[in-house]
XYZ file of C-alpha atoms in Angstrom:
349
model
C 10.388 143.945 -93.388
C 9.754 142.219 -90.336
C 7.462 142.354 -87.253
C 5.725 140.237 -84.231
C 2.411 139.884 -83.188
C 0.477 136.985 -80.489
C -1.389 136.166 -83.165
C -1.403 136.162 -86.964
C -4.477 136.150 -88.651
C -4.671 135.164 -92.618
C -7.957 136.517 -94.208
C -10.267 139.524 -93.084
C -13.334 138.426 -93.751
C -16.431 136.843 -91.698
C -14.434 134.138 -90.113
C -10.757 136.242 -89.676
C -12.525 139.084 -88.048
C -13.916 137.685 -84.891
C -10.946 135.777 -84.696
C -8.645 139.072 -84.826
C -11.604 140.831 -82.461
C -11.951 137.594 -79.898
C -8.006 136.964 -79.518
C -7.463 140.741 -78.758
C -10.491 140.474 -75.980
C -8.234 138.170 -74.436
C -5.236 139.963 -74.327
C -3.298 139.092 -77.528
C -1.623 141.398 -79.988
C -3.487 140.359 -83.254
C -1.954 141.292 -86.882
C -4.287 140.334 -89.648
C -3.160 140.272 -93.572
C -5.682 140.620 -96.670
C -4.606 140.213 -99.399
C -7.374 142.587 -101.337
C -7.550 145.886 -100.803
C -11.043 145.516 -99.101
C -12.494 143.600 -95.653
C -14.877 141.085 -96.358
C -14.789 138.510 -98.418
C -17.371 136.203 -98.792
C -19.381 137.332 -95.974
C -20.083 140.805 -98.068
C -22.367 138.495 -99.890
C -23.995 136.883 -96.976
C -27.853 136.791 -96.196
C -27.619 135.358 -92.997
C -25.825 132.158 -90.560
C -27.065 129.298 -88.884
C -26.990 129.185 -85.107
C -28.579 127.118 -82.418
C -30.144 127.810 -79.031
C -29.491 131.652 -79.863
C -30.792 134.411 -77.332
C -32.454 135.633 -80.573
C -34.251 132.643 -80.737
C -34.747 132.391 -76.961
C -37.016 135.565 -77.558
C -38.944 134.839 -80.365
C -39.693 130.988 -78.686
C -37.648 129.330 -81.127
C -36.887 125.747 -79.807
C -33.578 125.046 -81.630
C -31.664 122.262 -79.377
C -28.128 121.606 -80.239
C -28.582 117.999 -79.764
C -31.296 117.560 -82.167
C -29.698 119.729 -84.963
C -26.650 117.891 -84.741
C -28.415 114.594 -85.144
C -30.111 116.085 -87.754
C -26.686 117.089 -89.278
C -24.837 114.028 -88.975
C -28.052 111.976 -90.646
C -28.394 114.024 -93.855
C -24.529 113.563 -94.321
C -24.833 110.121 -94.013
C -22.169 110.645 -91.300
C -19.907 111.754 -93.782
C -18.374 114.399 -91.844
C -16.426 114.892 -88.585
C -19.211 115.210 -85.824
C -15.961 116.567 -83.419
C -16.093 119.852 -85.910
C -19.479 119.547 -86.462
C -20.182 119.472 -82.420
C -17.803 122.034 -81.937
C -19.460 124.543 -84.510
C -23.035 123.922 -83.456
C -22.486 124.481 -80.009
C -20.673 127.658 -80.165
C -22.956 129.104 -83.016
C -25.800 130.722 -80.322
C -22.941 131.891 -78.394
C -21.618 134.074 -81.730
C -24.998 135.446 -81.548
C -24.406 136.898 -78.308
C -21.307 138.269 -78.976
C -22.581 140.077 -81.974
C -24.985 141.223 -79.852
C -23.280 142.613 -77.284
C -21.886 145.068 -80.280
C -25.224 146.432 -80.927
C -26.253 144.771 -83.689
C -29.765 142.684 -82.629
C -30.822 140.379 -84.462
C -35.187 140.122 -84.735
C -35.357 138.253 -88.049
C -34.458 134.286 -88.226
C -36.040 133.088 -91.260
C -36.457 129.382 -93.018
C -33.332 128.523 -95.017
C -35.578 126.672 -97.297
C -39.616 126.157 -97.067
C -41.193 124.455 -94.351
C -37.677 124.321 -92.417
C -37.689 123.571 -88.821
C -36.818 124.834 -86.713
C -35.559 128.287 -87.978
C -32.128 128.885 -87.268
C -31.015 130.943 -90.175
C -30.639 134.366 -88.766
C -30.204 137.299 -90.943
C -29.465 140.904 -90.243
C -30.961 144.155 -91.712
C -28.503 144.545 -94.267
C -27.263 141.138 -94.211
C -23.450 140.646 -94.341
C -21.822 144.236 -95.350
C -23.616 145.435 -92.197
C -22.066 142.954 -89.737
C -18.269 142.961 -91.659
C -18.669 147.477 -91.050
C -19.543 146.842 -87.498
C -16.233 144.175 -86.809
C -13.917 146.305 -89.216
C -14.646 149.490 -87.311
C -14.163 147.538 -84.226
C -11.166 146.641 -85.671
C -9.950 150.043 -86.066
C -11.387 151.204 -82.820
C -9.323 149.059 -80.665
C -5.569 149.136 -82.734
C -5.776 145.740 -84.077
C -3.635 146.339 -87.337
C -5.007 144.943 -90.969
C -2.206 145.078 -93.391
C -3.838 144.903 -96.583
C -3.211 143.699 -99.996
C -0.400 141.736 -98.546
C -0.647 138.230 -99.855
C 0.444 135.424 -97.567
C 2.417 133.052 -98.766
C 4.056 130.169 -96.281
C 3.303 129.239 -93.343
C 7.077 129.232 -90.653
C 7.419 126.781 -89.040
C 10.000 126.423 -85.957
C 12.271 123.584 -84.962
C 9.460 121.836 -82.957
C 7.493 121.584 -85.780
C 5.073 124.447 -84.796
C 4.047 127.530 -86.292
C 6.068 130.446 -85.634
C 4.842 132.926 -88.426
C 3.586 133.939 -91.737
C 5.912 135.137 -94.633
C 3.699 137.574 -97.174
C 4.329 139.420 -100.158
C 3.117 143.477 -99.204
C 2.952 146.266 -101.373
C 6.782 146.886 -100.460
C 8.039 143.815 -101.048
C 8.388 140.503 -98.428
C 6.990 141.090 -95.022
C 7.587 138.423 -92.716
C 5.589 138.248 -89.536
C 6.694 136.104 -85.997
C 3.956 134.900 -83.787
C 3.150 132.038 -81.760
C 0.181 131.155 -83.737
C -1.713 131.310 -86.635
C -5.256 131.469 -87.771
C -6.372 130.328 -91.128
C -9.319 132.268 -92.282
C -9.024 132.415 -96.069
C -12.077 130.866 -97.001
C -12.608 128.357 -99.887
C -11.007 127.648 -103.282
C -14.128 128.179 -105.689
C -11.773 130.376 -108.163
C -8.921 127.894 -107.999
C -9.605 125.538 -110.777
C -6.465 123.127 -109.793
C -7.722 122.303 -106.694
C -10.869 122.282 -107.398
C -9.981 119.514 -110.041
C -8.267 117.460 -108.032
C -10.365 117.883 -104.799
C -14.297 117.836 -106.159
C -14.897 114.885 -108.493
C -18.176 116.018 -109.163
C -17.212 119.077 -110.824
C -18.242 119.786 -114.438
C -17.694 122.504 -117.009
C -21.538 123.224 -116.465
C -20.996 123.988 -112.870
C -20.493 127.396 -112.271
C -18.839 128.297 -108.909
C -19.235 131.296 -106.813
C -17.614 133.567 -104.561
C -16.003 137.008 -104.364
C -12.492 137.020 -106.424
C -9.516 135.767 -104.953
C -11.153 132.785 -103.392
C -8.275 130.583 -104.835
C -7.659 128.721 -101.540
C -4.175 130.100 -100.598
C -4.671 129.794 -96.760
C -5.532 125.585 -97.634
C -2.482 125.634 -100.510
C -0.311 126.981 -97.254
C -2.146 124.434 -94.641
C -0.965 121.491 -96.920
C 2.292 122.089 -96.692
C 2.671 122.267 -92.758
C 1.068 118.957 -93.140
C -2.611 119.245 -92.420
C -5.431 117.090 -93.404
C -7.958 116.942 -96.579
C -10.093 115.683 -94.709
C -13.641 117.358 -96.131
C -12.325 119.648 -99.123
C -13.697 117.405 -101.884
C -17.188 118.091 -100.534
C -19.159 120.875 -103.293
C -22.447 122.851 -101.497
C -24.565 122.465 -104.512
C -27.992 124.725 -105.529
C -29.593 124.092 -108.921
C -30.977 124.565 -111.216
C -28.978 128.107 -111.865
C -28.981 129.420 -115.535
C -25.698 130.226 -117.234
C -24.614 133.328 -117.260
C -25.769 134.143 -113.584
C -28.954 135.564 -113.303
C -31.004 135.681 -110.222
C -34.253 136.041 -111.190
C -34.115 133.551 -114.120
C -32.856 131.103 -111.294
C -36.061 131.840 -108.993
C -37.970 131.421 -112.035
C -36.405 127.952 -113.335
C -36.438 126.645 -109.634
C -40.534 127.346 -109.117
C -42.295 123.547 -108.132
C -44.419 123.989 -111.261
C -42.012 124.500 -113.784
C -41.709 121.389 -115.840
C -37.905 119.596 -115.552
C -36.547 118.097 -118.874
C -33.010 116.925 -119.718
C -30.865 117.272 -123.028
C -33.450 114.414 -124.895
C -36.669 116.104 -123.148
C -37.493 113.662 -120.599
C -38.796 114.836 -117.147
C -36.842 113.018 -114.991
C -37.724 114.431 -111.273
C -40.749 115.357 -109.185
C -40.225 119.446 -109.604
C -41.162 120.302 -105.675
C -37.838 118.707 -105.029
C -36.643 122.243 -106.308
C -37.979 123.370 -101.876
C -34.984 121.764 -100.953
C -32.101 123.057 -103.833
C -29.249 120.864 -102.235
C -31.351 117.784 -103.343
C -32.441 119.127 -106.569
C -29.011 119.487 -107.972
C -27.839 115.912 -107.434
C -30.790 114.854 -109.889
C -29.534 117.676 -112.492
C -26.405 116.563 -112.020
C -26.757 113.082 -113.227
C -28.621 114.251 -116.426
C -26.488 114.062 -119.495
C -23.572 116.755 -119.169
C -25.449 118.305 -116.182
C -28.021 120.018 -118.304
C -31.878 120.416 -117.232
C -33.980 122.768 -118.780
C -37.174 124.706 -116.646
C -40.143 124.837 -119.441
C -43.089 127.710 -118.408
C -45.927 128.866 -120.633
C -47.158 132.596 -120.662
C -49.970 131.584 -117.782
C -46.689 130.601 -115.499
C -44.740 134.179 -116.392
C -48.107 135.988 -115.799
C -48.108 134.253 -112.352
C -45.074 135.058 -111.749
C -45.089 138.853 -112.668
C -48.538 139.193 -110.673
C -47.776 137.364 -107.310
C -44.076 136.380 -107.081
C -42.315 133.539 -106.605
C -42.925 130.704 -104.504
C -39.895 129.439 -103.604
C -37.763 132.235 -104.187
C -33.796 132.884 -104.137
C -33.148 134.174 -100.365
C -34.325 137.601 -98.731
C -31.285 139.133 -100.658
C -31.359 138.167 -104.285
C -34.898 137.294 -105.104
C -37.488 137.104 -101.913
C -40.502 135.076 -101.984
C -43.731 137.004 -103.203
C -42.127 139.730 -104.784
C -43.947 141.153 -108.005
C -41.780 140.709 -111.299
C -42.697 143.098 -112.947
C -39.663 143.244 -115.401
C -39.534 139.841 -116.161
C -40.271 139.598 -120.044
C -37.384 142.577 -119.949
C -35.326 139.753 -118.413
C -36.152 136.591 -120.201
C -35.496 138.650 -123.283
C -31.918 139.820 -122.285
C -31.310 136.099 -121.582
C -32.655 134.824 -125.131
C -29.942 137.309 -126.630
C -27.507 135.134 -124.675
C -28.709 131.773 -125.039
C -29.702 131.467 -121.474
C -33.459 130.894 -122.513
C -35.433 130.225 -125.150
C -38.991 130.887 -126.710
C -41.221 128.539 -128.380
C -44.481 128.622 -129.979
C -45.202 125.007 -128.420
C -43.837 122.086 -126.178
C -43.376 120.445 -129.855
């Protein structure tokens, strides 16, 4: 089968639907593929997004300056990373606000990202991201812009000039190939793609477990490589620790509290436990413990703490919220000594 469309969009999730919603505000015929059966992705499991110089934050006196965050930016990545993209993605992030906006959706909460942040530019929606990914996809449907899903895309065409002309995709009826005069990548990462992430994130370890909604197996990169583009970036991990194996959220709030006592594999304390306030510093010092093991000692006075007045530091609004009373957690604790994810003792000896 074989169609045409302005624009081809690869990936319906929080980056693929603006795209598909913005290029048909300006006139283009938009076709977008999924290759699930369900719009989303990633962003279903959103709390919130980081903008700057928001209206949000205009009204709640929030001085976030796109200068100073991008300095910011550039220093803690030790100028690691393109400040063109960076620039480019600051600037336009209060400007995304206002478009969302403009849907009805307001946004009235814009929270820390971690403790003491500032300023606050992580804003986060009642409902978080299912909310905002219902309000695009019915959008979507609203103004004809066609999602053919579980259609898988597959290669990138590319026309004598060396640009993109297309998208060739495996449907539920077989090959579907798609003209257009350009195409947007939106497929988000490759945390289920163990190849890639092998041979693209050195610092990855059988301890680290990565997330993400399935399918994240970087198809819309695999495809990018072969037109030619660059790597530059994809060997770079967003790291939070310490996180207990199998997932738990509320044994991860628990083992990332600043008074928790940090010991490695041989039972030396090797880091100053506030370090847990900020978790993508914490991780680097797990990391770099023998096979990437730490392990988060409490006593019953800790639990009780924790089960009267809630965490400190907590896991984000959405998993695990700071101050919330934990009430079941020797129910949990016990589920995770049946699977060696914790362990009782009768003494630090």
């Amino acid at each position: 089968m074989e169609t045409k469309a302005d624009i081809i969009v690869i990936g319906c999730g929080g980056a693929g639907l603006p795209a598909a919603l913005t290029a048909h505000e300006k006139g283009k015929k938009v076709l977008v593929l999924e290759k699930r059966g369900i719009a989303g992705g990633n962003a279903l499991m959103a709390e919130g997004f980081f903008a700057a110089e928001s209206p949000a934050q205009k009204r709640l006196l929030i001085n976030a300056k796109k200068d100073s965050l991008l300095k910011a930016a550039l220093e803690y990545s030790h100028y690691k990373v393109d400040p063109r993209i960076l620039r480019a993605f600051i600037n336009r992030s209060g400007d995304t606000v206002r478009w969302i906006e403009e849907k009805g959706l307001m946004i009235n909460h814009i929270a820390p990202f971690y403790p003491n942040q500032v300023p606050l530019v992580w804003h986060i929606i009642e409902g978080h991201g299912a909310t905002l990914v219902r309000l695009l996809e019915k959008e979507c449907r609203e103004k004809g812009i066609e999602i053919v899903r579980h259609a898988r895309a597959k290669r990138i065409l590319i026309d004598k000039e060396g640009r993109a002309a297309g998208v060739s995709a495996e449907g539920e009826n077989g090959e579907l190939v798609v003209h257009a005069r350009s195409v947007i990548i939106s497929t988000g990462g490759f945390s289920g793609n163990r190849g890639l992430l092998a041979r693209y994130c050195p610092e990855l370890s059988d301890i680290l477990d990565t997330e993400g909604v399935p399918g994240m197996e970087g198809d819309g990169l695999v495809m990018a490589l072969e037109t030619g583009a660059a790597t530059d970036g994809m060997g770079n991990l967003m790291m939070v620790g310490p996180s207990p194996f199998p997932k738990n959220w509320t044994i991860e709030g628990v083992a990332g509290e600043p008074y928790c006592i940090w010991v490695n594999s041989r039972g030396e304390r090797f880091i100053d436990e506030t370090v847990t306030f900020n978790v993508f510093e914490a991780v680097n010092a797990i990391v770099r413990q023998r096979h990437g093991v730490c392990y988060a000692i409490i006593d019953d006075r800790i639990k009780n703490r924790i089960m009267e007045d809630g965490l400190i530091r907590g896991c984000g609004e959405m998993f695990v919220p700071r101050g919330r009373k934990m009430e079941d957690l020797d129910r949990e604790f016990t589920k995770q000594v049946g699977r060696g994810g914790a362990f009782v003792s009768g003494s630090l000896g």
